[in-house]
XYZ file of C-alpha atoms in Angstrom:
58
model
C -5.584 -4.868 15.336
C -7.258 -1.498 15.418
C -11.008 -1.304 15.833
C -13.238 0.130 13.138
C -13.689 3.281 15.233
C -9.915 3.696 15.665
C -9.350 3.260 11.942
C -12.043 5.815 11.160
C -10.565 8.308 13.627
C -7.072 7.874 12.147
C -8.385 8.265 8.611
C -10.326 11.410 9.447
C -7.304 12.920 11.212
C -5.054 12.101 8.245
C -7.583 13.717 5.910
C -7.641 16.818 8.107
C -3.836 17.088 8.170
C -3.494 16.514 4.443
C -6.264 18.984 3.664
C -4.452 21.603 5.758
C -1.412 20.983 3.545
C -3.472 21.246 0.368
C -3.177 17.529 -0.390
C -6.142 15.407 -1.490
C -6.464 12.271 0.664
C -7.358 9.956 -2.226
C -4.416 11.210 -4.295
C -2.098 10.778 -1.318
C -3.398 7.255 -0.664
C -2.901 6.308 -4.302
C 0.705 7.535 -4.092
C 1.208 5.425 -0.957
C -0.048 2.350 -2.815
C 2.274 3.049 -5.729
C 5.226 3.487 -3.360
C 4.462 0.165 -1.660
C 4.299 -1.574 -5.038
C 7.608 -0.027 -6.102
C 9.307 -0.984 -2.831
C 8.229 -4.608 -3.207
C 8.498 -5.085 -6.967
C 11.817 -6.970 -6.865
C 10.606 -9.210 -4.058
C 7.414 -10.097 -5.925
C 9.311 -10.760 -9.158
C 11.572 -13.217 -7.312
C 8.595 -15.047 -5.847
C 6.854 -15.295 -9.219
C 10.034 -16.495 -10.917
C 10.568 -19.131 -8.225
C 6.957 -20.261 -8.556
C 7.366 -20.641 -12.317
C 10.582 -22.614 -11.842
C 8.859 -24.879 -9.340
C 5.999 -25.467 -11.783
C 8.395 -26.317 -14.601
C 10.312 -28.749 -12.389
C 7.170 -30.583 -11.268
């Protein structure tokens, strides 16, 4: 796992790159979160449905 200093350095570099491209870091990060949610939505729905089935069969 990366150290706190490594994480900070990576974050600052990403901010610098994004800023050079005219992209706000917080907006970009929010979009990354939304993309991760979208990519995993079906998987999470399956897990929740299975959990509900397991509860009903208990």
